Short mmCIF file of C-alpha atoms and ligand atoms in Angstrom, two decimals:
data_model
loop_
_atom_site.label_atom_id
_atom_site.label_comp_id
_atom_site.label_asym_id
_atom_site.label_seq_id
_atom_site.Cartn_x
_atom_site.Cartn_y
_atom_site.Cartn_z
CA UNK C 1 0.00 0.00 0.00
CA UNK C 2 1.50 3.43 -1.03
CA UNK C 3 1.97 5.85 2.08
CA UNK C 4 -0.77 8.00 0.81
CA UNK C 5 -3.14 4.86 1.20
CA UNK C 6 -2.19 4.37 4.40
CA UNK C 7 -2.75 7.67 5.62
CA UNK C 8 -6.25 7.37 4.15
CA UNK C 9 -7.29 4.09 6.11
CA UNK C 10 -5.47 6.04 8.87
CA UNK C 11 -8.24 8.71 8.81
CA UNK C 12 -10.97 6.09 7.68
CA UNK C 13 -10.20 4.58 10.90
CA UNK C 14 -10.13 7.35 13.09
CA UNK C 15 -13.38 8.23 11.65
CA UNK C 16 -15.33 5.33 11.60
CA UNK C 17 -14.34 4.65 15.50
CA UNK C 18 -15.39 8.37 16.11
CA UNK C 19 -18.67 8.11 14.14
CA UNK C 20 -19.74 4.68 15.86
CA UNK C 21 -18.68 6.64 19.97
CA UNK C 22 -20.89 9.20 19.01
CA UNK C 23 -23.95 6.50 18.21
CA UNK C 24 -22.76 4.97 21.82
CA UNK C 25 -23.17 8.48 23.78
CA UNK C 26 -26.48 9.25 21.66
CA UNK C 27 -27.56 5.80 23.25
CA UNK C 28 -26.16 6.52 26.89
CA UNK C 29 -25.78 10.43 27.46
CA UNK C 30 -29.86 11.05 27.46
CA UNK C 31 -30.52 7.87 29.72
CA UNK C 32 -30.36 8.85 33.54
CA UNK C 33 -27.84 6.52 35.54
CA UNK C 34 -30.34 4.16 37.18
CA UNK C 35 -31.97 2.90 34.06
CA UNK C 36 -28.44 2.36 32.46
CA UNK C 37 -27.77 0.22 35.56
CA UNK C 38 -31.46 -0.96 35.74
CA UNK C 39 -32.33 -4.16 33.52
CA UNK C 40 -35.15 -3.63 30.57
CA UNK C 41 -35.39 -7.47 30.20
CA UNK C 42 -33.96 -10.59 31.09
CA UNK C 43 -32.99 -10.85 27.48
CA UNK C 44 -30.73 -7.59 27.38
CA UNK C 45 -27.55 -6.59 29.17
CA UNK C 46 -27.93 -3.48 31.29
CA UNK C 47 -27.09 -0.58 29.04
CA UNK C 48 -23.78 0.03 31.28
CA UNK C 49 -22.63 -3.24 30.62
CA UNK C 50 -22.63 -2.83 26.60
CA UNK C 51 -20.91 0.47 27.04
CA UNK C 52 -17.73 -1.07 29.19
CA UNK C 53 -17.83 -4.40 27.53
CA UNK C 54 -17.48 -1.96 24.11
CA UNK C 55 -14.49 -0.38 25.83
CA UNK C 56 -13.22 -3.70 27.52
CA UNK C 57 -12.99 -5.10 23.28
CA UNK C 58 -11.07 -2.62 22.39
CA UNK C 59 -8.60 -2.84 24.72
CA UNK C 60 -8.23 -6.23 24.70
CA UNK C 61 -8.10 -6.16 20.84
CA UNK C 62 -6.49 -2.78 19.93
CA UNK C 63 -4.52 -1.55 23.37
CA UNK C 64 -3.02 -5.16 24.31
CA UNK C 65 -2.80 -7.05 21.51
CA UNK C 66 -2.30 -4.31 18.30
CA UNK C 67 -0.36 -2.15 20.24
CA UNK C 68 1.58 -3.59 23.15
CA UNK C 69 0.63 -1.39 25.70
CA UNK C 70 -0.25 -1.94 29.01
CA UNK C 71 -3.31 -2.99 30.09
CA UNK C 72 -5.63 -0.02 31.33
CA UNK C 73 -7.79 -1.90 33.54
CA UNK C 74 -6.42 -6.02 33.90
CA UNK C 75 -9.01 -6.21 36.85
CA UNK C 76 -12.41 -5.86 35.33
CA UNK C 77 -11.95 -8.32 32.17
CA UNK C 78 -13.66 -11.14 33.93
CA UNK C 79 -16.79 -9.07 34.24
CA UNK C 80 -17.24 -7.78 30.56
CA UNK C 81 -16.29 -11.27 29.07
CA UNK C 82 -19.87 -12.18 27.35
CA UNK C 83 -19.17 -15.74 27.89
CA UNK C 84 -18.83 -15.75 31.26
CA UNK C 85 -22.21 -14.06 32.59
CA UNK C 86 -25.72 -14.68 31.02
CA UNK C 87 -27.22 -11.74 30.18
CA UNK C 88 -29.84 -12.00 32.99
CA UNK C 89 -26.87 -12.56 35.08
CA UNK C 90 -24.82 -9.10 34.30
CA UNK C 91 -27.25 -6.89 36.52
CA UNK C 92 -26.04 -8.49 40.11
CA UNK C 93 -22.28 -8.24 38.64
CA UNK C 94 -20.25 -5.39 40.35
CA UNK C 95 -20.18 -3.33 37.49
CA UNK C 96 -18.27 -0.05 36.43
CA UNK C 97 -20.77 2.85 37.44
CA UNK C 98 -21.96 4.83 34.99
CA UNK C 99 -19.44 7.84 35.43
CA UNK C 100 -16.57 5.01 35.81
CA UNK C 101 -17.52 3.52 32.91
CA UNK C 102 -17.48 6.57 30.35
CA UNK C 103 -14.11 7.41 32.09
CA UNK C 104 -13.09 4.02 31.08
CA UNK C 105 -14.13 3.73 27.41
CA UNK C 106 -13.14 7.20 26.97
CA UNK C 107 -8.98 6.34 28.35
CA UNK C 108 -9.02 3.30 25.89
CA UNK C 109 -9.83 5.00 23.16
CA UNK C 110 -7.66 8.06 23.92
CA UNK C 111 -5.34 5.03 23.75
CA UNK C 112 -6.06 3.95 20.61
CA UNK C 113 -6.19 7.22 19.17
CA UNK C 114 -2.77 7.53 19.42
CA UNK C 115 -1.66 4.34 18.70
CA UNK C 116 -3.63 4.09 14.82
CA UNK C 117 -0.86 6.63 13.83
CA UNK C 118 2.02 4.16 14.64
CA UNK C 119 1.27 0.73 13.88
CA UNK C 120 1.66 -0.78 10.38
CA UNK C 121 -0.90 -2.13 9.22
CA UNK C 122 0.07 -4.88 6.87
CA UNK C 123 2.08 -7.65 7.99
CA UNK C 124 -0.02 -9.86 10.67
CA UNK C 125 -3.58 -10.23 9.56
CA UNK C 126 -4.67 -8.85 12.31
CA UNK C 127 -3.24 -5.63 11.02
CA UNK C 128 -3.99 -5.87 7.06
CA UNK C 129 -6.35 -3.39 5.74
CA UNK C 130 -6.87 -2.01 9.33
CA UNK C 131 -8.87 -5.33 9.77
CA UNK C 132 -8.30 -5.61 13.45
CA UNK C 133 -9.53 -1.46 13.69
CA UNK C 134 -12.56 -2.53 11.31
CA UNK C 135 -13.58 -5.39 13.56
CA UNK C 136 -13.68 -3.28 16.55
CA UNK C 137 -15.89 -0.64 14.43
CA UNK C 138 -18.47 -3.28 13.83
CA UNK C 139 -18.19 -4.72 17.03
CA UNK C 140 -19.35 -1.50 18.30
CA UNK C 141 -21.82 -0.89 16.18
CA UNK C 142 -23.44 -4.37 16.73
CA UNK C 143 -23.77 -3.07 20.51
CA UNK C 144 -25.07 -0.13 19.81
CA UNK C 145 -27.44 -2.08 17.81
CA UNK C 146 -28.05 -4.36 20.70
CA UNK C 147 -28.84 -1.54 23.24
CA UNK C 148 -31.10 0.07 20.87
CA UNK C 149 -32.81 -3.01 20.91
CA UNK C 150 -33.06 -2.36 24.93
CA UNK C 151 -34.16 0.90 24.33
CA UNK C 152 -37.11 -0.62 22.55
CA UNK C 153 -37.92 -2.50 25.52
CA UNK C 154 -37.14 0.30 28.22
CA UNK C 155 -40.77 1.84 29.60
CA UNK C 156 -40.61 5.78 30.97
CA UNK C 157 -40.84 8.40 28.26
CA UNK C 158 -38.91 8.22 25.01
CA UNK C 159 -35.56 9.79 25.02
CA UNK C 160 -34.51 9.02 21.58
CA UNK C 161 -35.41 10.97 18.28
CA UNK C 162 -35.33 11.27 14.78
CA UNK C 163 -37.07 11.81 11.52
CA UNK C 164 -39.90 9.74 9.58
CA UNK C 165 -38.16 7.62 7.19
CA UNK C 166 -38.65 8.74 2.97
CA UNK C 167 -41.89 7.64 1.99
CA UNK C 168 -42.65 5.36 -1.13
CA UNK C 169 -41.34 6.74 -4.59
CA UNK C 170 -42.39 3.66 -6.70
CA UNK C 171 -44.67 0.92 -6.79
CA UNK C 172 -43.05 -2.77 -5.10
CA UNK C 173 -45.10 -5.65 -5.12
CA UNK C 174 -45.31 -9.28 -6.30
CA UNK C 175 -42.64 -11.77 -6.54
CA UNK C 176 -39.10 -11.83 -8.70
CA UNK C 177 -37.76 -14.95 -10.81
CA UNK C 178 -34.40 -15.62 -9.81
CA UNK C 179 -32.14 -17.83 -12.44
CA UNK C 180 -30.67 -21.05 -11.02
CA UNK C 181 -27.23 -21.53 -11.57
CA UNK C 182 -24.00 -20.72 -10.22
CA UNK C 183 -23.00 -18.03 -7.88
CA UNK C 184 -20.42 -16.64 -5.75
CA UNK C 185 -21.49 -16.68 -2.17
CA UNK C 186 -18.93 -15.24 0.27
CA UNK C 187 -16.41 -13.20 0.12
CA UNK C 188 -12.04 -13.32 0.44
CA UNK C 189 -11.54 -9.98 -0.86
CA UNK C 190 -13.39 -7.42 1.31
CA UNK C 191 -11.33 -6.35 4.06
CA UNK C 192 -12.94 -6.15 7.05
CA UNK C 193 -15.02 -9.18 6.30
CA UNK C 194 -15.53 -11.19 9.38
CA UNK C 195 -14.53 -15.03 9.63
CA UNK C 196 -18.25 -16.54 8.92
CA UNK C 197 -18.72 -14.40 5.53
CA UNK C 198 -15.25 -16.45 4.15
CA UNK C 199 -13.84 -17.72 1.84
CA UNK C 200 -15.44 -16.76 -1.77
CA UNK C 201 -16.73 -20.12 -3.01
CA UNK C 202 -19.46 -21.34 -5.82
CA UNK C 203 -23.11 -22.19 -4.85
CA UNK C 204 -25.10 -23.96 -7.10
CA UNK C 205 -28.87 -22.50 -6.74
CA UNK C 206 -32.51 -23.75 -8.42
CA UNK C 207 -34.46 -21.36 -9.83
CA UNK C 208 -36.46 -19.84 -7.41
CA UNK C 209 -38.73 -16.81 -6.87
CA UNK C 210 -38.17 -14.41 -4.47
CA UNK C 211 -40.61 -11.87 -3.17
CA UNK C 212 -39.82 -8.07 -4.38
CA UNK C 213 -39.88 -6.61 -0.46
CA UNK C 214 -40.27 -7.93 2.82
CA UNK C 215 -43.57 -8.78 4.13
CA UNK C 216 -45.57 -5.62 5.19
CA UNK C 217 -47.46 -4.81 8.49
CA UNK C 218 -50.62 -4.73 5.87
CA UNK C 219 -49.83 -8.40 4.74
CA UNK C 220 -49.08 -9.81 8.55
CA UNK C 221 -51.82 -8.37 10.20
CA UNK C 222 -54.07 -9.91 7.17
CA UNK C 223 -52.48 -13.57 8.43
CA UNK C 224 -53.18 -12.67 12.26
CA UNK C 225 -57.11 -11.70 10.91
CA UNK C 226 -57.12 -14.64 9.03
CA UNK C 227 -56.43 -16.66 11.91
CA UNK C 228 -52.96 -17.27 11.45
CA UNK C 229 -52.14 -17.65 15.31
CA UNK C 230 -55.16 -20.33 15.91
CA UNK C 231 -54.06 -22.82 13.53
CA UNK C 232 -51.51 -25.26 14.12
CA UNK C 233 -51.29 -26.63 10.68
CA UNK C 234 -49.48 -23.06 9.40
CA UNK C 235 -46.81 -23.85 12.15
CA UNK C 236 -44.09 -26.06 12.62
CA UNK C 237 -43.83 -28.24 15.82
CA UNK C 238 -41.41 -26.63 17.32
CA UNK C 239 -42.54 -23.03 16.17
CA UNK C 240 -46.59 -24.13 17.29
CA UNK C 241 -44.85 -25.68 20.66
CA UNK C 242 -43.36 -21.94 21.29
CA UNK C 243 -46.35 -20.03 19.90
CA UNK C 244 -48.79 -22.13 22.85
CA UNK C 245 -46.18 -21.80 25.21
CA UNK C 246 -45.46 -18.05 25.50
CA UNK C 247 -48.55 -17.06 24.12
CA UNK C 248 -48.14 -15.41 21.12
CA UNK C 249 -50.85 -13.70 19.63
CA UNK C 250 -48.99 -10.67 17.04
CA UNK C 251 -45.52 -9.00 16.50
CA UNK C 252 -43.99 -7.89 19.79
CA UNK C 253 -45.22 -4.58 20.85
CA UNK C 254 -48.34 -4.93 18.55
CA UNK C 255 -51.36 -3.93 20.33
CA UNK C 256 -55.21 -4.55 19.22
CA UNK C 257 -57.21 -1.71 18.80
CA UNK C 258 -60.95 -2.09 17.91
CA UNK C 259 -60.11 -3.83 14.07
CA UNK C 260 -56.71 -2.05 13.77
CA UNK C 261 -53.34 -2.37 15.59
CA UNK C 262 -51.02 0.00 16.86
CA UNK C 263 -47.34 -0.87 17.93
CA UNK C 264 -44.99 1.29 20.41
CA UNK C 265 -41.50 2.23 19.14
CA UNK C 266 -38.97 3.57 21.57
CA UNK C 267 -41.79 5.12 24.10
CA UNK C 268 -44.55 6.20 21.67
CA UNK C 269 -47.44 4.38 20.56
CA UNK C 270 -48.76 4.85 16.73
CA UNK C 271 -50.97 3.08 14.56
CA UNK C 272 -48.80 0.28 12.56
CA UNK C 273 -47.69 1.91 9.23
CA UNK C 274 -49.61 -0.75 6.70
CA UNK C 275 -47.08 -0.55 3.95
CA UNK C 276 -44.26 -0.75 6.51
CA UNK C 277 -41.79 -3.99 6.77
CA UNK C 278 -43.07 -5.87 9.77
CA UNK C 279 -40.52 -6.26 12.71
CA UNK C 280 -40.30 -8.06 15.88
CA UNK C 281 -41.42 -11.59 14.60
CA UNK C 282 -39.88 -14.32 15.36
CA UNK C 283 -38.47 -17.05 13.08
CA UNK C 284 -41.71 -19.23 14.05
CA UNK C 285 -43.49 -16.55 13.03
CA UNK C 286 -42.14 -15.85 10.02
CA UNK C 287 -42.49 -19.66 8.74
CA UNK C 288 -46.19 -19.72 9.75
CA UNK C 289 -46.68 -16.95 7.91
CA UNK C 290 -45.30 -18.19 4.61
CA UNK C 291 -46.63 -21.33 4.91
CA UNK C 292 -49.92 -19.53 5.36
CA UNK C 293 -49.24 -17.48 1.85
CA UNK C 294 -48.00 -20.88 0.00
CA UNK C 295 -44.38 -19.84 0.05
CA UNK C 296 -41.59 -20.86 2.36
CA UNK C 297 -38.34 -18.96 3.91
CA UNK C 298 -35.77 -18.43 1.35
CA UNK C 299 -32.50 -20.17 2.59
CA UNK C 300 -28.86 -18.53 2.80
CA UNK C 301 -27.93 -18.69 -0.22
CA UNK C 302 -31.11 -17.84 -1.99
CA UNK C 303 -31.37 -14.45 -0.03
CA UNK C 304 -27.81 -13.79 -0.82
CA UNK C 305 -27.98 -14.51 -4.43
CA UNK C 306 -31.12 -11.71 -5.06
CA UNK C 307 -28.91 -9.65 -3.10
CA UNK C 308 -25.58 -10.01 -5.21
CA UNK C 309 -25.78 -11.72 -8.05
CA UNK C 310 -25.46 -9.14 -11.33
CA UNK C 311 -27.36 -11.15 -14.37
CA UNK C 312 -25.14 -9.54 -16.70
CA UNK C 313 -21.66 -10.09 -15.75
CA UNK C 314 -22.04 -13.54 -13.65
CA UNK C 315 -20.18 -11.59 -10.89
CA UNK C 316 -20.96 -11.43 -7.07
CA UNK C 317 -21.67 -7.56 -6.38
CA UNK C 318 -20.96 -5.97 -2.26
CA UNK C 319 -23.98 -4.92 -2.69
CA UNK C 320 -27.45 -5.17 -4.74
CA UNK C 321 -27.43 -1.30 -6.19
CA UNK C 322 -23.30 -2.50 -6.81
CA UNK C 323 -20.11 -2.20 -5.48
CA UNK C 324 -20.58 1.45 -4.05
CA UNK C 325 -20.97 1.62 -0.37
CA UNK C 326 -24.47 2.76 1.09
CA UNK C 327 -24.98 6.08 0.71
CA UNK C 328 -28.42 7.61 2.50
CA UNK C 329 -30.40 7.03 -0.99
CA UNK C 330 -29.62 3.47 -0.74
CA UNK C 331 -31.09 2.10 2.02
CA UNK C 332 -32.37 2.38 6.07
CA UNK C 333 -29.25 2.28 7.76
CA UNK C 334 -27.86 3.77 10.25
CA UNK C 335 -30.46 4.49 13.01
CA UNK C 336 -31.33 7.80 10.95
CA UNK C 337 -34.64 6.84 11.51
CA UNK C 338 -36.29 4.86 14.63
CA UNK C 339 -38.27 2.77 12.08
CA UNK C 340 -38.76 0.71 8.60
CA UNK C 341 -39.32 2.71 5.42
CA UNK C 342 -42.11 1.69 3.49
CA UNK C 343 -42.04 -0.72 0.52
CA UNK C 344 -40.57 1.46 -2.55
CA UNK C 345 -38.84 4.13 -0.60
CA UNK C 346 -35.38 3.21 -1.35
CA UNK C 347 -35.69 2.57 -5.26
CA UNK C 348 -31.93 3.05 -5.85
CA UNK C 349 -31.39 0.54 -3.59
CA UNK C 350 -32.83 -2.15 -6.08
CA UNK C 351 -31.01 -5.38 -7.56
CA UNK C 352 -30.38 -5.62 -11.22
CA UNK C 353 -33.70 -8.25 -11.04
CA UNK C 354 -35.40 -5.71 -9.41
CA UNK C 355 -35.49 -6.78 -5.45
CA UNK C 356 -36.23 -4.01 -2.82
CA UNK C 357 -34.98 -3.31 0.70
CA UNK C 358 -32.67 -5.71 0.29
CA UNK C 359 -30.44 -3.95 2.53
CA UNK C 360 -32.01 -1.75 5.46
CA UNK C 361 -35.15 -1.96 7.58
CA UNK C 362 -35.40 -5.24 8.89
CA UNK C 363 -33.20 -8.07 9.30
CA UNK C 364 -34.73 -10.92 7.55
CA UNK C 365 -34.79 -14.44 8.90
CA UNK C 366 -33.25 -17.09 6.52
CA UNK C 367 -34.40 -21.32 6.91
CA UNK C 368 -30.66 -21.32 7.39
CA UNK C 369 -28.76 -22.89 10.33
CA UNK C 370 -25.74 -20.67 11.17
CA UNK C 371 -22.59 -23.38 9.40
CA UNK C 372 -19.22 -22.43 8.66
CA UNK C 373 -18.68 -21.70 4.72
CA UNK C 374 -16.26 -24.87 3.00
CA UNK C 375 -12.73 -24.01 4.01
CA UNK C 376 -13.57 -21.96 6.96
CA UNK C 377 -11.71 -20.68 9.49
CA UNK C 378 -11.72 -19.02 12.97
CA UNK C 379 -10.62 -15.58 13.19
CA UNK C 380 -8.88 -14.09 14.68
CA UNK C 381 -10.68 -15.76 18.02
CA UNK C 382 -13.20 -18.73 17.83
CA UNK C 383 -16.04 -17.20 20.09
CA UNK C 384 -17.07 -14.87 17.28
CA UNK C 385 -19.00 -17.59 15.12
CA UNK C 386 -17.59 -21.04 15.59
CA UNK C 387 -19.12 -21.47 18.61
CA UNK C 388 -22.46 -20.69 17.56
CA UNK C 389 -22.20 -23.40 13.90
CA UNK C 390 -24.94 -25.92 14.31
CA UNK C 391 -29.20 -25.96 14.16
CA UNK C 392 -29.79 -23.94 17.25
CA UNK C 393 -29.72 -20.70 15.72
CA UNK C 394 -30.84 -19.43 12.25
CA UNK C 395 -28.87 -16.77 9.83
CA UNK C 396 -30.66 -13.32 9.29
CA UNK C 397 -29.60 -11.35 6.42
CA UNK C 398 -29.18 -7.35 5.05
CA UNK C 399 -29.56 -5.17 8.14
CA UNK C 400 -31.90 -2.84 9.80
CA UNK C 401 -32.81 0.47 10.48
CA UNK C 402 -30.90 0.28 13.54
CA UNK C 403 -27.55 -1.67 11.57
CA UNK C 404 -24.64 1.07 10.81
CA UNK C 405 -23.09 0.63 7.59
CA UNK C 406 -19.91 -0.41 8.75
CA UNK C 407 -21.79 -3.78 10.01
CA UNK C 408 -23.67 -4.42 6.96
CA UNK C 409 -23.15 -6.04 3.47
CA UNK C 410 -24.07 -8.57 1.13
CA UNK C 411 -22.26 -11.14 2.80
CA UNK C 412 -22.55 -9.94 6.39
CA UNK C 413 -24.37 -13.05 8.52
CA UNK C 414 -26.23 -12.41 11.61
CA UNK C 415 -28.04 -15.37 13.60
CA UNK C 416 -30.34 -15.40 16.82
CA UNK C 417 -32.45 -18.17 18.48
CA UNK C 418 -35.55 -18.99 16.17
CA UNK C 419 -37.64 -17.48 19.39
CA UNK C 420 -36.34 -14.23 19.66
CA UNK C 421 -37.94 -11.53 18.55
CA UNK C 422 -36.48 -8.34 20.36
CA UNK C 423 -34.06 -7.78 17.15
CA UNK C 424 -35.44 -5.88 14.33
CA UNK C 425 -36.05 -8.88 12.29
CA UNK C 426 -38.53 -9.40 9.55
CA UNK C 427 -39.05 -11.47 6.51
CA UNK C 428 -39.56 -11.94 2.89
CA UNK C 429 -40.89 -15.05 1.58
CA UNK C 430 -39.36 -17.64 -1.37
CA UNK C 431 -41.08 -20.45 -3.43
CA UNK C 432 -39.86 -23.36 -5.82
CA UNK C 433 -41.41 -22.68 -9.63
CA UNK C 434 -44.86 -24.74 -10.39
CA UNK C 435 -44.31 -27.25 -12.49
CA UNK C 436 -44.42 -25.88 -15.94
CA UNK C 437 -43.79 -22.01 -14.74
CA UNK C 438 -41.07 -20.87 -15.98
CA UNK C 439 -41.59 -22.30 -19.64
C1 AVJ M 1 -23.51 -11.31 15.42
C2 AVJ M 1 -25.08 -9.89 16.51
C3 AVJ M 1 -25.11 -12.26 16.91
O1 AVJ M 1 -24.47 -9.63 19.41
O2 AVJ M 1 -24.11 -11.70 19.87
C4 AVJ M 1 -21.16 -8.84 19.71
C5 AVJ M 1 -22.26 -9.84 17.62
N1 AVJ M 1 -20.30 -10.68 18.98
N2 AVJ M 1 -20.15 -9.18 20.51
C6 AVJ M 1 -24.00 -10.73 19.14
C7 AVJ M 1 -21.26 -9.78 18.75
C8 AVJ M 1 -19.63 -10.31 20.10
C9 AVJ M 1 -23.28 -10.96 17.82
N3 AVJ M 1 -24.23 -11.09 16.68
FE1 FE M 2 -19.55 -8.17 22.26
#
C-alpha cells in the first residue's frame, strides 16, 4: 500500500471509531444513571454493561494485543467477558458505574487514538487493511445495535429521536424470478469481512422466486385476521410448541385496537404503518406466515444470491445497487430513523432483477442454520462464530434500520435463536417454480 493509502485508512479509521462513539453516547448520554444500571429485560444486558464491555474489546483487541501497551484496567476483564455471565446474570455483577464507565471507554480509546498513527498495518492479519480497527468498528456498532434493541424494551418516556423515514417513490409488489445456476457466495476480498462471511466459493442455486420486499405490516396483520395464530397446521412443531407456550398472539409490541393495531416504538405508541416492513417476529413466526401465503423462507444462499448476483456479468456484487458503499439514498441504515421505510422508498437501492430493501429496515430471517462456509476458518478468536455453527440458531440477512453501515453487506451473517424476537427482524418469503412455470 502506497503511504498516501495508508494515511487514508489512517483517517478512515479514526473516523469510523469516532462516528460509531458518538452512536454509543447518543444511546447513553440522554438515559439517567439508574436505568443504564437498571435491567429492561432478562434478554438484554444493562445498558452500562454494553458500554464497558465496548471499551473492555477494544482494549483487549487494539490496546493489548495491536499495540503492546499496558493494560488499562487487567481487573475488570472477567466481568465484561460475554461468555462468562448470562445476560440476565450481568445486573447483580459489580459493574463499572456509569461515570466510571465513560471514564473508562473514553482512556481506551484516547489510547487507541494515538496508537492508529504508529502501527503498520500490513504484515499480521490482524493488522492488514486495518482489519483488526474494522472489527472493533463493527463490534461496536453491533452493541449499539443491541442496546437500541433495549431501548425498545425500556418503559418511561422516550428519550430518543429522529425523523420519519422517505416515503414510497415507486410501486413494489409481487414476486421476482431468480435464475438457477452458479454463484459466488462469500467473500475473500473485502477487508474487514468477518470469519463466517469467508472464503469466496461457488453455490449452485434452483431457480427460485423471491418476493420483491419484505412482508408488510398490511400483509401480517391480514395472516393474524385470518387466523394465522389459531391454527396449528401453518406452524411447525417446534414453532406451534413456542407459539402455545409463551402465548403469542402478534408481533412484539403490537397492540389490538378495535379492528386495527397500533405498535410502540422507543416510548410512543402509533398506529402500525400498513405498507411498513413488519418487525419483531420471530423465526416461528415468520415460517407460519409463509406457509400460510403458499411460500416458504428463502435459505442462505437464496437471499444472498437476489442480493448479489449481477445477471449480466455472472459476478458477485458488495452490494445489490453495486459495489458502491451505502450512501443515505440506498437504504435504512444507520439508526437515521427509529423505524422501517415503506415498501418502494429506497428505489436506488434495487437489484439488477429488481429486489427491494434488500439492505435496510429489517433483518430478515433465513431457513438457514448458522454453518461455517467450505474451508472456513476461525478468526482471529473462535467465540465470534464457531461457537455458535450448528441448528440452534438461524442466519438473518441485510440489516436494519438500527444496523450502521460499517456492520452491513451482502455477505454480512447475523443469527439469533428462532424465538427471539427483540431484534429488528422481519421477513420476505421464497417459493420453488410450479411445475411448468417458468416455460
Ligand atoms: C452477530 C449480533 C449475533 O451480538 O451476539 C457482539 C455480535 N459478537 N459481541 C452478538 C457480537 C460479540 C453478535 N451477533
Ligand atoms: Fe460483544
Amino acid at each position: 500500500m502506497s503511504s498516501q493509502h495508508t494515511e487514508q485508512l489512517r483517517s478512515r479509521l479514526a473516523a469510523d471509531l469516532e462516528r460509531a462513539r458518538a452512536r454509543t453516547a447518543s444511546l447513553t448520554d440522554p438515559v439517567e444513571d439508574d436505568d443504564l444500571v437498571r435491567p429492561h429485560s432478562p434478554l438484554m444486558s444493562p445498558l452500562v454493561w454494553d458500554l464497558a464491555h465496548i471499551g473492555n474489546q477494544e482494549e483487549l483487541w487494539l490496546v493489548r494485543d495491536v499495540g503492546g501497551r499496558e493494560p488499562v484496567r487487567a481487573d475488570i476483564d472477567e466481568l465484561y467477558d460475554a461468555f462468562k455471565h448470562a445476560r440476565a446474570d450481568r445486573p447483580a455483577l459489580p459493574l463499572l458505574p456509569p461515570a466510571e464507565a465513560r471514564r473508562y471507554v473514553s482512556q481506551v480509546r484516547d489510547k487507541v487514538l494515538d496508537l492508529i498513527d504508529q502501527v503498520p498495518l500490513t504484515g499480521r492479519p490482524l493488522l492488514t487493511d486495518g482489519f483488526a480497527f474494522g472489527m472493533i468498528v463493527q463490534h461496536e456498532q453491533q452493541h449499539d445495535e443491541t442496546m437500541l434493541a433495549t431501548h425498545q424494551l425500556r418503559r418511561g418516556a422516550p428519550v430518543l429521536d429522529a425523523p420519519a423515514p422517505p416515503s414510497s417513490q415507486v410501486e413494489v409488489s409481487g414476486e421476482i424470478a431468480v435464475p438457477g445456476g452458479p454463484f459466488t457466495m462469500g467473500t475473500s476480498t473485502e477487508p474487514w469481512a468477518l470469519d463466517n462471511e469467508r472464503p469466496a466459493h461457488q453455490v449452485e442455486v434452483e431457480p427460485y422466486f423471491l418476493d420483491a420486499a419484505p412482508v408488510t405490516n398490511r400483509q401480517y396483520a391480514e395472516f393474524i385476521a385470518d387466523g394465522g395464530y389459531d391454527q396449528s397446521r401453518w406452524w411447525s412443531e417446534a414453532g406451534w410448541r413456542h407459539r402455545v407456550d409463551a402465548g403469542l398472539e402478534a408481533p412484539l409490541h403490537w397492540r389490538q385496537d378495535g379492528d386495527s393495531w397500533t405498535a410502540t416504538t422507543f416510548g410512543r405508541t402509533a398506529p402500525i404503518v400498513p405498507d411498513a416492513p413488519v418487525v419483531h417476529v420471530c423465526f416461528f413466526e415468520a415460517e407460519a406466515y409463509a406457509r400460510w401465503a403458499g411460500k416458504r423462507l428463502p435459505t442462505e444462499p437464496e437471499w444472498e444470491k437476489a442480493a448479489r448476483f449481477d445477471p449480466a456479468t455472472g459476478r458477485s456484487r458488495r452490494y445489490p445497487w453495486g459495489d458502491d458503499d451505502p450512501q443515505e439514498q440506498h437504504a435504512n441504515l444507520g439508526q437515521r430513523h427509529l423505524i422501517p421505510a415503506p415498501v418502494g422508498a429506497y428505489p436506488a437501492g434495487a437489484s439488477p432483477l429488481g429486489v427491494h430493501q434488500l439492505i435496510g429496515d429489517v433483518w430478515e430471517w433465513t431457513s438457514s442454520e448458522l454453518t461455517g462456509y467450505p474451508g472456513f476458518r476461525a478468526f482471529p478468536y473462535q467465540e465470534y462464530s464457531e461457537v455458535f455453527f450448528g441448528p440452534s440458531y438461524r442466519v438473518l440477512r441485510g440489516g436494519s434500520f438500527g444496523t450502521d453501515r460499517a456492520a452491513c453487506r451482502g455477505t454480512f451473517r447475523n443469527w439469533d435463536y428462532p424465538i427471539r424476537r427483540q431484534i429488528f427482524s422481519g421477513f420476505r418469503c421464497a417459493r420453488d417454480p410450479r411445475p411448468g412455470e417458468l416455460g
